[in-house]
């Protein structure tokens, strides 16, 4: 009799007595992922995909070591000499906007004795970064501008000392970082999405509210949840179910290994006063995902963005914000609008966090197994396919095509 759950423990399932080595287990998990490119089975990932330390180490290098990760909105770096710092899969990064308005991405680890110049999560303004250990000082472009008592070391050349640089790019107000300093630009990969979003005028939007919090789950648990609307039936039955029912069909379009688009119908068209939205745009929630961690949902004249960034194997940083047309803020009580927006977003985030943290606690069960996916979850399979491409492709073939 069918139980509705796949119990076939293929390679990559949780190892037990007499199980293969960790290396063999990772090879098995990669074989499972390769299957999504070959036949795209409607099955979820094996439980060990969310708990294997060896797979996570591979993700740190092959996924987050060479992919574009959304870290902030432009309004968080609007002023000269502003900065934002986050942790991407164990790598501390800082993004700055210097006095001339240029963006820089770099490692904030002092080149002397490895002291962090800023802590992850820090943000603010500074004309330079001073190491609290021995007071070495760096400019916002990463160059060394001062090192105490180093003239007696003939091997030290301050001109050749600077913080390691990362690629950084701003796309319609969203600031992305790639730890691969030589990465190809992101914008060409999002050209089709940019065209789709023309009427939303992203470049003219302002960030009304924002948040940064940690969820106790593997990053893939959070990201696969963001790739489907099906979970609204359960997690959001008192909130989102009334406007974007979880049982509705979702239209998925995959543009590249970076970009995926989702369309979810609203039960009632959204109002639009400041934006020239079409009837189709008013009638649908327009979602895009930039692999591996960025999500954006345009709902009428409000845009919500999320970035789901791993800190450790079972901790995910959730950064996000709410954007609205600047014209909608004119003459408004901004603090009250911000309070309402952040309160509502906080309620939705809590519903997701509570549910996903429960999933993470369950993936370690010896009875956990791959499950059959619903026809309402095509975006989940698309995410698995992009994950497979990232983990299986060598540097000279990344990102490649579909």
JSON list of C-alpha atoms in Angstrom, two decimals, residues 214-320:
[
{"chain": "A", "resi": 214, "resn": "UNK", "atom": "CA", "xyz": [18.59, 34.46, 11.94]},
{"chain": "A", "resi": 215, "resn": "UNK", "atom": "CA", "xyz": [16.55, 31.32, 11.31]},
{"chain": "A", "resi": 216, "resn": "UNK", "atom": "CA", "xyz": [17.62, 27.95, 12.72]},
{"chain": "A", "resi": 217, "resn": "UNK", "atom": "CA", "xyz": [17.49, 26.01, 9.47]},
{"chain": "A", "resi": 218, "resn": "UNK", "atom": "CA", "xyz": [19.67, 25.00, 6.55]},
{"chain": "A", "resi": 219, "resn": "UNK", "atom": "CA", "xyz": [19.64, 27.61, 3.79]},
{"chain": "A", "resi": 220, "resn": "UNK", "atom": "CA", "xyz": [18.10, 25.17, 1.29]},
{"chain": "A", "resi": 221, "resn": "UNK", "atom": "CA", "xyz": [15.12, 24.56, 3.61]},
{"chain": "A", "resi": 222, "resn": "UNK", "atom": "CA", "xyz": [14.41, 28.29, 3.43]},
{"chain": "A", "resi": 223, "resn": "UNK", "atom": "CA", "xyz": [15.14, 28.71, -0.28]},
{"chain": "A", "resi": 224, "resn": "UNK", "atom": "CA", "xyz": [13.03, 25.80, -1.51]},
{"chain": "A", "resi": 225, "resn": "UNK", "atom": "CA", "xyz": [10.15, 27.18, 0.58]},
{"chain": "A", "resi": 226, "resn": "UNK", "atom": "CA", "xyz": [10.53, 30.51, -1.23]},
{"chain": "A", "resi": 227, "resn": "UNK", "atom": "CA", "xyz": [10.25, 28.74, -4.59]},
{"chain": "A", "resi": 228, "resn": "UNK", "atom": "CA", "xyz": [6.64, 27.67, -4.10]},
{"chain": "A", "resi": 229, "resn": "UNK", "atom": "CA", "xyz": [3.32, 29.17, -3.05]},
{"chain": "A", "resi": 230, "resn": "UNK", "atom": "CA", "xyz": [1.88, 25.79, -2.02]},
{"chain": "A", "resi": 231, "resn": "UNK", "atom": "CA", "xyz": [2.97, 26.27, 1.62]},
{"chain": "A", "resi": 232, "resn": "UNK", "atom": "CA", "xyz": [0.61, 29.25, 1.97]},
{"chain": "A", "resi": 233, "resn": "UNK", "atom": "CA", "xyz": [-2.14, 26.66, 2.59]},
{"chain": "A", "resi": 234, "resn": "UNK", "atom": "CA", "xyz": [-0.55, 25.78, 5.90]},
{"chain": "A", "resi": 235, "resn": "UNK", "atom": "CA", "xyz": [1.97, 28.37, 7.09]},
{"chain": "A", "resi": 236, "resn": "UNK", "atom": "CA", "xyz": [-0.03, 31.44, 6.04]},
{"chain": "A", "resi": 237, "resn": "UNK", "atom": "CA", "xyz": [-3.64, 30.29, 6.13]},
{"chain": "A", "resi": 238, "resn": "UNK", "atom": "CA", "xyz": [-4.74, 33.34, 8.17]},
{"chain": "A", "resi": 239, "resn": "UNK", "atom": "CA", "xyz": [-2.62, 35.86, 6.27]},
{"chain": "A", "resi": 240, "resn": "UNK", "atom": "CA", "xyz": [-1.62, 35.23, 2.63]},
{"chain": "A", "resi": 241, "resn": "UNK", "atom": "CA", "xyz": [-4.14, 32.50, 1.83]},
{"chain": "A", "resi": 242, "resn": "UNK", "atom": "CA", "xyz": [-6.86, 35.10, 1.26]},
{"chain": "A", "resi": 243, "resn": "UNK", "atom": "CA", "xyz": [-4.90, 36.96, -1.44]},
{"chain": "A", "resi": 244, "resn": "UNK", "atom": "CA", "xyz": [-2.58, 34.34, -3.02]},
{"chain": "A", "resi": 245, "resn": "UNK", "atom": "CA", "xyz": [-4.13, 30.92, -2.26]},
{"chain": "A", "resi": 246, "resn": "UNK", "atom": "CA", "xyz": [-1.69, 28.06, -1.91]},
{"chain": "A", "resi": 247, "resn": "UNK", "atom": "CA", "xyz": [-3.78, 25.85, -4.16]},
{"chain": "A", "resi": 248, "resn": "UNK", "atom": "CA", "xyz": [-3.52, 28.12, -7.19]},
{"chain": "A", "resi": 249, "resn": "UNK", "atom": "CA", "xyz": [-1.34, 27.23, -10.16]},
{"chain": "A", "resi": 250, "resn": "UNK", "atom": "CA", "xyz": [2.10, 28.83, -10.37]},
{"chain": "A", "resi": 251, "resn": "UNK", "atom": "CA", "xyz": [3.66, 29.70, -13.71]},
{"chain": "A", "resi": 252, "resn": "UNK", "atom": "CA", "xyz": [7.44, 29.14, -13.69]},
{"chain": "A", "resi": 253, "resn": "UNK", "atom": "CA", "xyz": [9.93, 30.40, -16.27]},
{"chain": "A", "resi": 254, "resn": "UNK", "atom": "CA", "xyz": [13.63, 29.61, -15.96]},
{"chain": "A", "resi": 255, "resn": "UNK", "atom": "CA", "xyz": [15.79, 32.12, -17.83]},
{"chain": "A", "resi": 256, "resn": "UNK", "atom": "CA", "xyz": [19.28, 30.98, -16.87]},
{"chain": "A", "resi": 257, "resn": "UNK", "atom": "CA", "xyz": [21.22, 29.25, -14.07]},
{"chain": "A", "resi": 258, "resn": "UNK", "atom": "CA", "xyz": [20.87, 32.57, -12.23]},
{"chain": "A", "resi": 259, "resn": "UNK", "atom": "CA", "xyz": [17.32, 33.70, -12.94]},
{"chain": "A", "resi": 260, "resn": "UNK", "atom": "CA", "xyz": [13.85, 32.20, -12.40]},
{"chain": "A", "resi": 261, "resn": "UNK", "atom": "CA", "xyz": [10.45, 33.89, -12.60]},
{"chain": "A", "resi": 262, "resn": "UNK", "atom": "CA", "xyz": [7.22, 32.87, -10.82]},
{"chain": "A", "resi": 263, "resn": "UNK", "atom": "CA", "xyz": [3.71, 34.19, -11.47]},
{"chain": "A", "resi": 264, "resn": "UNK", "atom": "CA", "xyz": [1.03, 33.63, -8.81]},
{"chain": "A", "resi": 265, "resn": "UNK", "atom": "CA", "xyz": [-2.54, 34.91, -9.36]},
{"chain": "A", "resi": 266, "resn": "UNK", "atom": "CA", "xyz": [-4.19, 37.20, -6.83]},
{"chain": "A", "resi": 267, "resn": "UNK", "atom": "CA", "xyz": [-7.79, 36.54, -5.83]},
{"chain": "A", "resi": 268, "resn": "UNK", "atom": "CA", "xyz": [-8.48, 40.25, -6.53]},
{"chain": "A", "resi": 269, "resn": "UNK", "atom": "CA", "xyz": [-6.47, 42.69, -8.66]},
{"chain": "A", "resi": 270, "resn": "UNK", "atom": "CA", "xyz": [-4.13, 45.03, -6.79]},
{"chain": "A", "resi": 271, "resn": "UNK", "atom": "CA", "xyz": [-4.63, 48.79, -6.79]},
{"chain": "A", "resi": 272, "resn": "UNK", "atom": "CA", "xyz": [-2.09, 50.95, -8.60]},
{"chain": "A", "resi": 273, "resn": "UNK", "atom": "CA", "xyz": [-1.90, 54.73, -8.39]},
{"chain": "A", "resi": 274, "resn": "UNK", "atom": "CA", "xyz": [1.76, 55.69, -8.79]},
{"chain": "A", "resi": 275, "resn": "UNK", "atom": "CA", "xyz": [2.84, 52.96, -11.22]},
{"chain": "A", "resi": 276, "resn": "UNK", "atom": "CA", "xyz": [1.59, 52.29, -14.80]},
{"chain": "A", "resi": 277, "resn": "UNK", "atom": "CA", "xyz": [0.83, 48.62, -14.16]},
{"chain": "A", "resi": 278, "resn": "UNK", "atom": "CA", "xyz": [-1.06, 46.59, -16.74]},
{"chain": "A", "resi": 279, "resn": "UNK", "atom": "CA", "xyz": [-4.15, 44.58, -15.87]},
{"chain": "A", "resi": 280, "resn": "UNK", "atom": "CA", "xyz": [-2.03, 41.40, -15.94]},
{"chain": "A", "resi": 281, "resn": "UNK", "atom": "CA", "xyz": [0.50, 42.93, -13.55]},
{"chain": "A", "resi": 282, "resn": "UNK", "atom": "CA", "xyz": [-2.25, 43.99, -11.16]},
{"chain": "A", "resi": 283, "resn": "UNK", "atom": "CA", "xyz": [-3.67, 40.46, -11.30]},
{"chain": "A", "resi": 284, "resn": "UNK", "atom": "CA", "xyz": [-0.47, 38.57, -10.44]},
{"chain": "A", "resi": 285, "resn": "UNK", "atom": "CA", "xyz": [2.25, 38.46, -7.84]},
{"chain": "A", "resi": 286, "resn": "UNK", "atom": "CA", "xyz": [5.47, 38.64, -9.85]},
{"chain": "A", "resi": 287, "resn": "UNK", "atom": "CA", "xyz": [8.31, 36.76, -8.16]},
{"chain": "A", "resi": 288, "resn": "UNK", "atom": "CA", "xyz": [11.92, 36.46, -9.25]},
{"chain": "A", "resi": 289, "resn": "UNK", "atom": "CA", "xyz": [14.76, 34.42, -7.76]},
{"chain": "A", "resi": 290, "resn": "UNK", "atom": "CA", "xyz": [18.41, 35.05, -8.36]},
{"chain": "A", "resi": 291, "resn": "UNK", "atom": "CA", "xyz": [20.27, 31.86, -7.52]},
{"chain": "A", "resi": 292, "resn": "UNK", "atom": "CA", "xyz": [21.31, 30.95, -4.92]},
{"chain": "A", "resi": 293, "resn": "UNK", "atom": "CA", "xyz": [19.63, 33.08, -2.27]},
{"chain": "A", "resi": 294, "resn": "UNK", "atom": "CA", "xyz": [17.76, 36.17, -3.52]},
{"chain": "A", "resi": 295, "resn": "UNK", "atom": "CA", "xyz": [13.98, 36.49, -3.74]},
{"chain": "A", "resi": 296, "resn": "UNK", "atom": "CA", "xyz": [11.85, 39.43, -4.84]},
{"chain": "A", "resi": 297, "resn": "UNK", "atom": "CA", "xyz": [8.07, 39.64, -4.99]},
{"chain": "A", "resi": 298, "resn": "UNK", "atom": "CA", "xyz": [6.25, 42.52, -6.69]},
{"chain": "A", "resi": 299, "resn": "UNK", "atom": "CA", "xyz": [2.68, 42.82, -5.44]},
{"chain": "A", "resi": 300, "resn": "UNK", "atom": "CA", "xyz": [0.97, 45.83, -6.97]},
{"chain": "A", "resi": 301, "resn": "UNK", "atom": "CA", "xyz": [2.88, 48.89, -5.80]},
{"chain": "A", "resi": 302, "resn": "UNK", "atom": "CA", "xyz": [4.83, 47.07, -3.09]},
{"chain": "A", "resi": 303, "resn": "UNK", "atom": "CA", "xyz": [8.01, 45.05, -3.62]},
{"chain": "A", "resi": 304, "resn": "UNK", "atom": "CA", "xyz": [9.37, 42.73, -0.94]},
{"chain": "A", "resi": 305, "resn": "UNK", "atom": "CA", "xyz": [12.91, 41.37, -1.18]},
{"chain": "A", "resi": 306, "resn": "UNK", "atom": "CA", "xyz": [14.59, 38.61, 0.80]},
{"chain": "A", "resi": 307, "resn": "UNK", "atom": "CA", "xyz": [18.07, 37.18, 0.83]},
{"chain": "A", "resi": 308, "resn": "UNK", "atom": "CA", "xyz": [18.49, 33.78, 2.50]},
{"chain": "A", "resi": 309, "resn": "UNK", "atom": "CA", "xyz": [22.21, 33.51, 3.25]},
{"chain": "A", "resi": 310, "resn": "UNK", "atom": "CA", "xyz": [23.78, 30.59, 5.14]},
{"chain": "A", "resi": 311, "resn": "UNK", "atom": "CA", "xyz": [25.83, 31.41, 8.21]},
{"chain": "A", "resi": 312, "resn": "UNK", "atom": "CA", "xyz": [26.43, 27.79, 9.16]},
{"chain": "A", "resi": 313, "resn": "UNK", "atom": "CA", "xyz": [25.01, 24.45, 8.06]},
{"chain": "A", "resi": 314, "resn": "UNK", "atom": "CA", "xyz": [21.87, 25.02, 10.18]},
{"chain": "A", "resi": 315, "resn": "UNK", "atom": "CA", "xyz": [21.67, 28.79, 10.54]},
{"chain": "A", "resi": 316, "resn": "UNK", "atom": "CA", "xyz": [20.40, 31.15, 7.84]},
{"chain": "A", "resi": 317, "resn": "UNK", "atom": "CA", "xyz": [20.62, 34.93, 7.78]},
{"chain": "A", "resi": 318, "resn": "UNK", "atom": "CA", "xyz": [17.36, 36.42, 6.48]},
{"chain": "A", "resi": 319, "resn": "UNK", "atom": "CA", "xyz": [17.82, 39.98, 5.23]},
{"chain": "A", "resi": 320, "resn": "UNK", "atom": "CA", "xyz": [15.05, 41.84, 3.51]}
]
